[in-house]
PDB file of C-alpha atoms in Angstrom:
ATOM      1  CA  MET A   1       9.699  18.151 -15.220  1.00 77.00           C
ATOM      2  CA  SER A   2       7.017  15.586 -16.041  1.00 78.00           C
ATOM      3  CA  GLN A   3       3.715  15.962 -14.219  1.00 88.00           C
ATOM      4  CA  LEU A   4       1.361  13.304 -12.937  1.00 92.00           C
ATOM      5  CA  SER A   5      -1.863  12.971 -14.912  1.00 89.00           C
ATOM      6  CA  ASP A   6      -5.374  13.218 -13.507  1.00 90.00           C
ATOM      7  CA  TYR A   7      -5.806   9.553 -14.479  1.00 90.00           C
ATOM      8  CA  HIS A   8      -3.006   8.499 -12.143  1.00 92.00           C
ATOM      9  CA  ARG A   9      -4.338  10.614  -9.296  1.00 94.00           C
ATOM     10  CA  ASP A  10      -7.848   9.239  -9.771  1.00 95.00           C
ATOM     11  CA  ARG A  11      -6.592   5.641  -9.808  1.00 95.00           C
ATOM     12  CA  ILE A  12      -4.691   6.043  -6.550  1.00 97.00           C
ATOM     13  CA  GLN A  13      -7.698   7.752  -4.984  1.00 96.00           C
ATOM     14  CA  SER A  14      -9.788   4.758  -6.099  1.00 97.00           C
ATOM     15  CA  VAL A  15      -7.354   2.360  -4.429  1.00 97.00           C
ATOM     16  CA  LEU A  16      -7.281   4.327  -1.177  1.00 98.00           C
ATOM     17  CA  GLY A  17     -11.053   4.692  -1.239  1.00 97.00           C
ATOM     18  CA  ALA A  18     -11.710   0.996  -1.788  1.00 98.00           C
ATOM     19  CA  SER A  19     -10.612  -0.156   1.674  1.00 98.00           C
ATOM     20  CA  PRO A  20      -9.690   1.734   4.852  1.00 98.00           C
ATOM     21  CA  LEU A  21      -7.242  -1.044   5.740  1.00 98.00           C
ATOM     22  CA  ILE A  22      -4.515  -2.314   3.420  1.00 98.00           C
ATOM     23  CA  PRO A  23      -2.665  -5.460   4.511  1.00 98.00           C
ATOM     24  CA  VAL A  24       1.099  -5.542   4.023  1.00 98.00           C
ATOM     25  CA  ILE A  25       1.563  -9.070   2.684  1.00 98.00           C
ATOM     26  CA  ALA A  26       4.889 -10.949   2.581  1.00 98.00           C
ATOM     27  CA  ILE A  27       4.522 -14.337   0.882  1.00 98.00           C
ATOM     28  CA  ARG A  28       6.949 -16.899   2.294  1.00 97.00           C
ATOM     29  CA  ASP A  29       5.240 -19.986   0.856  1.00 98.00           C
ATOM     30  CA  PRO A  30       3.898 -19.509  -2.695  1.00 97.00           C
ATOM     31  CA  GLU A  31       1.047 -21.900  -1.934  1.00 98.00           C
ATOM     32  CA  ASP A  32      -0.246 -19.444   0.677  1.00 98.00           C
ATOM     33  CA  ALA A  33      -0.828 -16.543  -1.719  1.00 98.00           C
ATOM     34  CA  ILE A  34      -4.302 -17.373  -3.007  1.00 98.00           C
ATOM     35  CA  PRO A  35      -5.898 -18.777   0.183  1.00 98.00           C
ATOM     36  CA  LEU A  36      -4.431 -15.959   2.298  1.00 98.00           C
ATOM     37  CA  CYS A  37      -5.701 -13.267  -0.034  1.00 98.00           C
ATOM     38  CA  ARG A  38      -9.084 -14.973  -0.403  1.00 98.00           C
ATOM     39  CA  ALA A  39      -9.434 -14.973   3.380  1.00 98.00           C
ATOM     40  CA  LEU A  40      -8.659 -11.243   3.544  1.00 98.00           C
ATOM     41  CA  VAL A  41     -11.213 -10.491   0.827  1.00 98.00           C
ATOM     42  CA  ALA A  42     -13.804 -12.681   2.566  1.00 98.00           C
ATOM     43  CA  GLY A  43     -13.177 -10.598   5.690  1.00 98.00           C
ATOM     44  CA  GLY A  44     -13.974  -7.395   3.807  1.00 98.00           C
ATOM     45  CA  ILE A  45     -10.522  -6.255   2.663  1.00 98.00           C
ATOM     46  CA  SER A  46     -10.556  -5.388  -1.043  1.00 97.00           C
ATOM     47  CA  VAL A  47      -7.064  -3.889  -1.479  1.00 98.00           C
ATOM     48  CA  LEU A  48      -4.052  -6.210  -1.251  1.00 98.00           C
ATOM     49  CA  GLU A  49      -0.450  -4.974  -1.092  1.00 98.00           C
ATOM     50  CA  ILE A  50       1.811  -7.912  -1.932  1.00 98.00           C
ATOM     51  CA  THR A  51       5.356  -6.892  -1.099  1.00 98.00           C
ATOM     52  CA  LEU A  52       8.631  -7.762  -2.775  1.00 98.00           C
ATOM     53  CA  ARG A  53      10.151  -8.562   0.612  1.00 96.00           C
ATOM     54  CA  THR A  54      10.391 -12.211  -0.421  1.00 97.00           C
ATOM     55  CA  GLU A  55      11.343 -13.961  -3.644  1.00 97.00           C
ATOM     56  CA  HIS A  56       7.742 -15.055  -4.145  1.00 98.00           C
ATOM     57  CA  GLY A  57       6.217 -11.564  -4.412  1.00 98.00           C
ATOM     58  CA  LEU A  58       6.153 -11.220  -8.189  1.00 98.00           C
ATOM     59  CA  ARG A  59       4.625 -14.623  -8.812  1.00 98.00           C
ATOM     60  CA  ALA A  60       2.077 -14.039  -6.044  1.00 98.00           C
ATOM     61  CA  ILE A  61       0.932 -10.826  -7.715  1.00 98.00           C
ATOM     62  CA  GLU A  62       0.354 -12.713 -10.963  1.00 98.00           C
ATOM     63  CA  THR A  63      -1.558 -15.588  -9.377  1.00 98.00           C
ATOM     64  CA  VAL A  64      -3.704 -13.467  -7.061  1.00 98.00           C
ATOM     65  CA  ARG A  65      -4.603 -11.045  -9.861  1.00 97.00           C
ATOM     66  CA  SER A  66      -5.863 -14.007 -11.885  1.00 97.00           C
ATOM     67  CA  ALA A  67      -7.602 -15.813  -9.030  1.00 98.00           C
ATOM     68  CA  ILE A  68      -9.239 -12.819  -7.299  1.00 98.00           C
ATOM     69  CA  PRO A  69     -10.181 -10.318 -10.021  1.00 97.00           C
ATOM     70  CA  GLU A  70     -12.589  -8.467  -7.736  1.00 97.00           C
ATOM     71  CA  ALA A  71      -9.746  -7.197  -5.526  1.00 98.00           C
ATOM     72  CA  TRP A  72      -7.220  -4.430  -6.089  1.00 98.00           C
ATOM     73  CA  VAL A  73      -3.840  -6.187  -6.190  1.00 98.00           C
ATOM     74  CA  GLY A  74      -0.711  -4.076  -5.963  1.00 98.00           C
ATOM     75  CA  ALA A  75       3.002  -4.327  -5.301  1.00 98.00           C
ATOM     76  CA  GLY A  76       4.729  -3.043  -2.187  1.00 98.00           C
ATOM     77  CA  THR A  77       8.372  -2.543  -1.199  1.00 98.00           C
ATOM     78  CA  VAL A  78       9.303  -1.514  -4.731  1.00 98.00           C
ATOM     79  CA  THR A  79      12.685   0.214  -4.470  1.00 98.00           C
ATOM     80  CA  SER A  80      13.930   0.581  -8.054  1.00 98.00           C
ATOM     81  CA  VAL A  81      12.727   1.302 -11.566  1.00 98.00           C
ATOM     82  CA  GLU A  82      13.740  -2.244 -12.531  1.00 98.00           C
ATOM     83  CA  GLN A  83      11.385  -3.657  -9.900  1.00 98.00           C
ATOM     84  CA  TYR A  84       8.682  -1.220 -11.010  1.00 98.00           C
ATOM     85  CA  ARG A  85       8.921  -2.649 -14.530  1.00 98.00           C
ATOM     86  CA  GLN A  86       8.780  -6.195 -13.157  1.00 98.00           C
ATOM     87  CA  VAL A  87       5.584  -5.586 -11.198  1.00 98.00           C
ATOM     88  CA  GLU A  88       4.031  -3.875 -14.214  1.00 98.00           C
ATOM     89  CA  SER A  89       4.620  -7.089 -16.154  1.00 97.00           C
ATOM     90  CA  ALA A  90       3.252  -9.161 -13.269  1.00 98.00           C
ATOM     91  CA  GLY A  91      -0.066  -7.300 -13.495  1.00 98.00           C
ATOM     92  CA  ALA A  92       0.110  -5.075 -10.428  1.00 98.00           C
ATOM     93  CA  GLN A  93      -2.682  -2.481 -10.342  1.00 98.00           C
ATOM     94  CA  PHE A  94      -0.741  -0.056  -8.153  1.00 98.00           C
ATOM     95  CA  VAL A  95       2.800   0.344  -6.809  1.00 98.00           C
ATOM     96  CA  ILE A  96       3.871   1.383  -3.308  1.00 98.00           C
ATOM     97  CA  THR A  97       7.444   2.330  -2.418  1.00 98.00           C
ATOM     98  CA  PRO A  98       8.978   2.641   1.068  1.00 98.00           C
ATOM     99  CA  GLY A  99      10.757   5.864   0.047  1.00 98.00           C
ATOM    100  CA  VAL A 100      11.319   8.142  -2.931  1.00 97.00           C
ATOM    101  CA  THR A 101      14.003   8.754  -5.530  1.00 97.00           C
ATOM    102  CA  GLU A 102      13.817  11.098  -8.494  1.00 96.00           C
ATOM    103  CA  SER A 103      14.017   8.134 -10.876  1.00 97.00           C
ATOM    104  CA  LEU A 104      11.068   6.368  -9.234  1.00 98.00           C
ATOM    105  CA  LEU A 105       8.968   9.529  -9.175  1.00 97.00           C
ATOM    106  CA  GLU A 106       9.736  10.217 -12.839  1.00 97.00           C
ATOM    107  CA  PHE A 107       8.967   6.632 -13.858  1.00 97.00           C
ATOM    108  CA  GLY A 108       5.709   6.664 -11.914  1.00 97.00           C
ATOM    109  CA  VAL A 109       4.529   9.672 -13.915  1.00 96.00           C
ATOM    110  CA  THR A 110       4.949   7.761 -17.196  1.00 94.00           C
ATOM    111  CA  SER A 111       3.854   4.294 -16.046  1.00 96.00           C
ATOM    112  CA  ALA A 112       0.396   2.907 -16.709  1.00 94.00           C
ATOM    113  CA  VAL A 113       0.460   1.562 -13.132  1.00 97.00           C
ATOM    114  CA  PRO A 114      -0.079   4.372 -10.590  1.00 97.00           C
ATOM    115  CA  LEU A 115       2.410   5.022  -7.808  1.00 98.00           C
ATOM    116  CA  LEU A 116       1.884   5.731  -4.109  1.00 98.00           C
ATOM    117  CA  PRO A 117       5.322   7.053  -3.100  1.00 98.00           C
ATOM    118  CA  GLY A 118       6.619   6.486   0.410  1.00 98.00           C
ATOM    119  CA  ILE A 119       7.737   9.539   2.390  1.00 98.00           C
ATOM    120  CA  ALA A 120       8.791  10.245   5.968  1.00 98.00           C
ATOM    121  CA  THR A 121       9.564  13.974   5.814  1.00 97.00           C
ATOM    122  CA  VAL A 122       8.155  17.197   4.418  1.00 97.00           C
ATOM    123  CA  SER A 123      11.175  17.484   2.098  1.00 97.00           C
ATOM    124  CA  GLU A 124      10.388  14.110   0.538  1.00 98.00           C
ATOM    125  CA  LEU A 125       6.733  15.083   0.239  1.00 98.00           C
ATOM    126  CA  MET A 126       7.778  18.240  -1.607  1.00 98.00           C
ATOM    127  CA  MET A 127       9.849  16.167  -4.071  1.00 97.00           C
ATOM    128  CA  GLY A 128       6.753  14.199  -4.981  1.00 97.00           C
ATOM    129  CA  TYR A 129       4.538  17.269  -4.921  1.00 97.00           C
ATOM    130  CA  GLN A 130       6.671  18.910  -7.620  1.00 96.00           C
ATOM    131  CA  HIS A 131       5.871  15.967  -9.901  1.00 96.00           C
ATOM    132  CA  GLY A 132       2.145  16.285  -9.212  1.00 96.00           C
ATOM    133  CA  TYR A 133       1.718  13.555  -6.590  1.00 97.00           C
ATOM    134  CA  ARG A 134      -0.982  14.346  -4.041  1.00 97.00           C
ATOM    135  CA  ALA A 135      -1.214  10.967  -2.258  1.00 98.00           C
ATOM    136  CA  PHE A 136       1.631   9.367  -0.315  1.00 98.00           C
ATOM    137  CA  LYS A 137       2.478   6.442   1.905  1.00 98.00           C
ATOM    138  CA  PHE A 138       3.748   7.762   5.266  1.00 98.00           C
ATOM    139  CA  PHE A 139       6.429   5.301   6.386  1.00 98.00           C
ATOM    140  CA  PRO A 140       7.562   4.313   8.940  1.00 98.00           C
ATOM    141  CA  ALA A 141       4.584   6.032  10.508  1.00 98.00           C
ATOM    142  CA  GLU A 142       5.022   5.479  14.221  1.00 97.00           C
ATOM    143  CA  VAL A 143       8.718   6.329  14.447  1.00 97.00           C
ATOM    144  CA  SER A 144       8.298   9.285  12.064  1.00 98.00           C
ATOM    145  CA  GLY A 145       5.883  11.155  14.304  1.00 98.00           C
ATOM    146  CA  GLY A 146       2.642   9.245  13.836  1.00 98.00           C
ATOM    147  CA  VAL A 147      -0.665  11.057  14.150  1.00 98.00           C
ATOM    148  CA  ALA A 148       0.965  14.304  15.286  1.00 98.00           C
ATOM    149  CA  ALA A 149       3.200  14.455  12.217  1.00 98.00           C
ATOM    150  CA  LEU A 150       0.307  13.880   9.836  1.00 98.00           C
ATOM    151  CA  LYS A 151      -1.685  16.629  11.536  1.00 97.00           C
ATOM    152  CA  SER A 152       1.213  19.028  10.994  1.00 97.00           C
ATOM    153  CA  PHE A 153       1.541  18.023   7.320  1.00 98.00           C
ATOM    154  CA  GLY A 154      -2.063  19.087   6.800  1.00 96.00           C
ATOM    155  CA  GLY A 155      -1.248  22.755   7.421  1.00 96.00           C
ATOM    156  CA  PRO A 156       1.017  23.512   4.448  1.00 97.00           C
ATOM    157  CA  PHE A 157      -0.430  20.691   2.295  1.00 98.00           C
ATOM    158  CA  PRO A 158      -4.204  20.590   2.869  1.00 97.00           C
ATOM    159  CA  GLU A 159      -4.889  18.795  -0.425  1.00 97.00           C
ATOM    160  CA  VAL A 160      -2.451  15.924   0.206  1.00 98.00           C
ATOM    161  CA  VAL A 161      -3.713  12.579   1.527  1.00 98.00           C
ATOM    162  CA  PHE A 162      -1.850   9.707   3.149  1.00 98.00           C
ATOM    163  CA  CYS A 163      -1.772   5.982   3.779  1.00 98.00           C
ATOM    164  CA  PRO A 164       0.366   5.606   6.924  1.00 98.00           C
ATOM    165  CA  THR A 165       2.135   2.277   7.443  1.00 98.00           C
ATOM    166  CA  GLY A 166       4.754   1.036   9.869  1.00 97.00           C
ATOM    167  CA  GLY A 167       4.225   0.214  13.521  1.00 97.00           C
ATOM    168  CA  ILE A 168       0.475   0.737  13.363  1.00 98.00           C
ATOM    169  CA  ARG A 169      -1.581  -1.787  15.307  1.00 97.00           C
ATOM    170  CA  ARG A 170      -5.192  -2.860  15.198  1.00 98.00           C
ATOM    171  CA  ALA A 171      -5.905  -0.716  18.272  1.00 97.00           C
ATOM    172  CA  THR A 172      -4.311   2.431  16.816  1.00 98.00           C
ATOM    173  CA  ALA A 173      -5.531   2.289  13.205  1.00 98.00           C
ATOM    174  CA  LYS A 174      -8.688   4.233  14.033  1.00 98.00           C
ATOM    175  CA  ASP A 175      -6.622   7.104  15.489  1.00 98.00           C
ATOM    176  CA  TYR A 176      -4.988   7.609  12.092  1.00 98.00           C
ATOM    177  CA  LEU A 177      -8.222   7.205  10.154  1.00 98.00           C
ATOM    178  CA  ALA A 178      -9.819   9.910  12.300  1.00 98.00           C
ATOM    179  CA  LEU A 179      -7.557  12.436  10.544  1.00 98.00           C
ATOM    180  CA  GLY A 180      -9.048  14.185   7.541  1.00 98.00           C
ATOM    181  CA  ASN A 181      -5.915  13.662   5.429  1.00 98.00           C
ATOM    182  CA  VAL A 182      -5.678   9.899   6.047  1.00 98.00           C
ATOM    183  CA  LYS A 183      -7.636   7.794   3.569  1.00 98.00           C
ATOM    184  CA  ALA A 184      -6.357   4.312   4.438  1.00 98.00           C
ATOM    185  CA  VAL A 185      -3.970   2.605   6.852  1.00 98.00           C
ATOM    186  CA  GLY A 186      -1.534  -0.180   6.041  1.00 98.00           C
ATOM    187  CA  GLY A 187      -0.424  -2.849   8.449  1.00 96.00           C
ATOM    188  CA  SER A 188       1.081  -6.285   8.894  1.00 97.00           C
ATOM    189  CA  TRP A 189      -1.133  -7.092  11.894  1.00 98.00           C
ATOM    190  CA  LEU A 190      -3.739  -8.272   9.375  1.00 98.00           C
ATOM    191  CA  THR A 191      -1.448 -11.143   8.352  1.00 98.00           C
ATOM    192  CA  PRO A 192       0.377 -12.380  11.490  1.00 98.00           C
ATOM    193  CA  GLU A 193       3.311 -14.610  10.560  1.00 96.00           C
ATOM    194  CA  ASP A 194       2.379 -17.366  13.012  1.00 97.00           C
ATOM    195  CA  VAL A 195      -1.222 -17.521  11.807  1.00 98.00           C
ATOM    196  CA  VAL A 196      -0.133 -17.628   8.156  1.00 98.00           C
ATOM    197  CA  ALA A 197       2.453 -20.320   8.949  1.00 97.00           C
ATOM    198  CA  GLN A 198      -0.346 -22.402  10.468  1.00 98.00           C
ATOM    199  CA  LYS A 199      -2.443 -21.764   7.350  1.00 98.00           C
ATOM    200  CA  ASP A 200      -5.329 -20.752   9.588  1.00 98.00           C
ATOM    201  CA  TRP A 201      -7.271 -18.893   6.921  1.00 98.00           C
ATOM    202  CA  ALA A 202     -10.422 -18.718   9.054  1.00 98.00           C
ATOM    203  CA  GLN A 203      -8.492 -16.726  11.658  1.00 98.00           C
ATOM    204  CA  ILE A 204      -7.119 -14.395   8.965  1.00 98.00           C
ATOM    205  CA  GLU A 205     -10.690 -13.754   7.840  1.00 98.00           C
ATOM    206  CA  ASP A 206     -11.717 -13.086  11.457  1.00 98.00           C
ATOM    207  CA  ILE A 207      -8.829 -10.645  11.955  1.00 98.00           C
ATOM    208  CA  ALA A 208      -9.798  -8.747   8.803  1.00 98.00           C
ATOM    209  CA  ARG A 209     -13.463  -8.584   9.710  1.00 98.00           C
ATOM    210  CA  GLY A 210     -12.770  -7.649  13.323  1.00 98.00           C
ATOM    211  CA  SER A 211     -10.253  -4.960  12.379  1.00 98.00           C
ATOM    212  CA  LEU A 212     -12.772  -3.314  10.085  1.00 98.00           C
ATOM    213  CA  ALA A 213     -15.432  -3.506  12.787  1.00 98.00           C
ATOM    214  CA  ASP A 214     -13.074  -1.723  15.226  1.00 97.00           C
ATOM    215  CA  LEU A 215     -12.837   1.385  13.045  1.00 97.00           C
TER     216      LEU A 215
END
């Protein structure tokens, strides 16, 4: 079985260490990608997860990578090796999946773009652990046990760290970040659909800055 390299582990640790909050970004209008991401960066967010939940995700990764080189720009909601290859070509600096398969874990070991695999159970964590992964997305966090679950994971896996996402709100993010095994928290509250639809980039910047100040 292939094992994850120290380079991959270090890169993911760098991503998780760059920002305690990671916005889950779904681009519905391609013209929004750059101003939305610029507003988040202006508000202090330096890691951007652009998801493949819409048809504009791949192109948005390309354009934001070019326009905002100072930020970490990655791909979220990657569910297949084919998509993993596509986001590699688009210039993604990291990949986040909602769950795990053996093929994705194996591909992540060999890819130049590091993977943060999504898990919801200890069994899934152990699948990734066998391949050398020591950092995971915990998704969907709230319905999978939330803070209590992550505390329990820390017993048998003290060296594993997490980025919980799913159902987390601005008011609860700090509860997760108070845990020693949580390095960052992901959330869609940083990019409310109605605010993005109104193209109110000043409010997006305020939400980012205020959310960081709440921690």
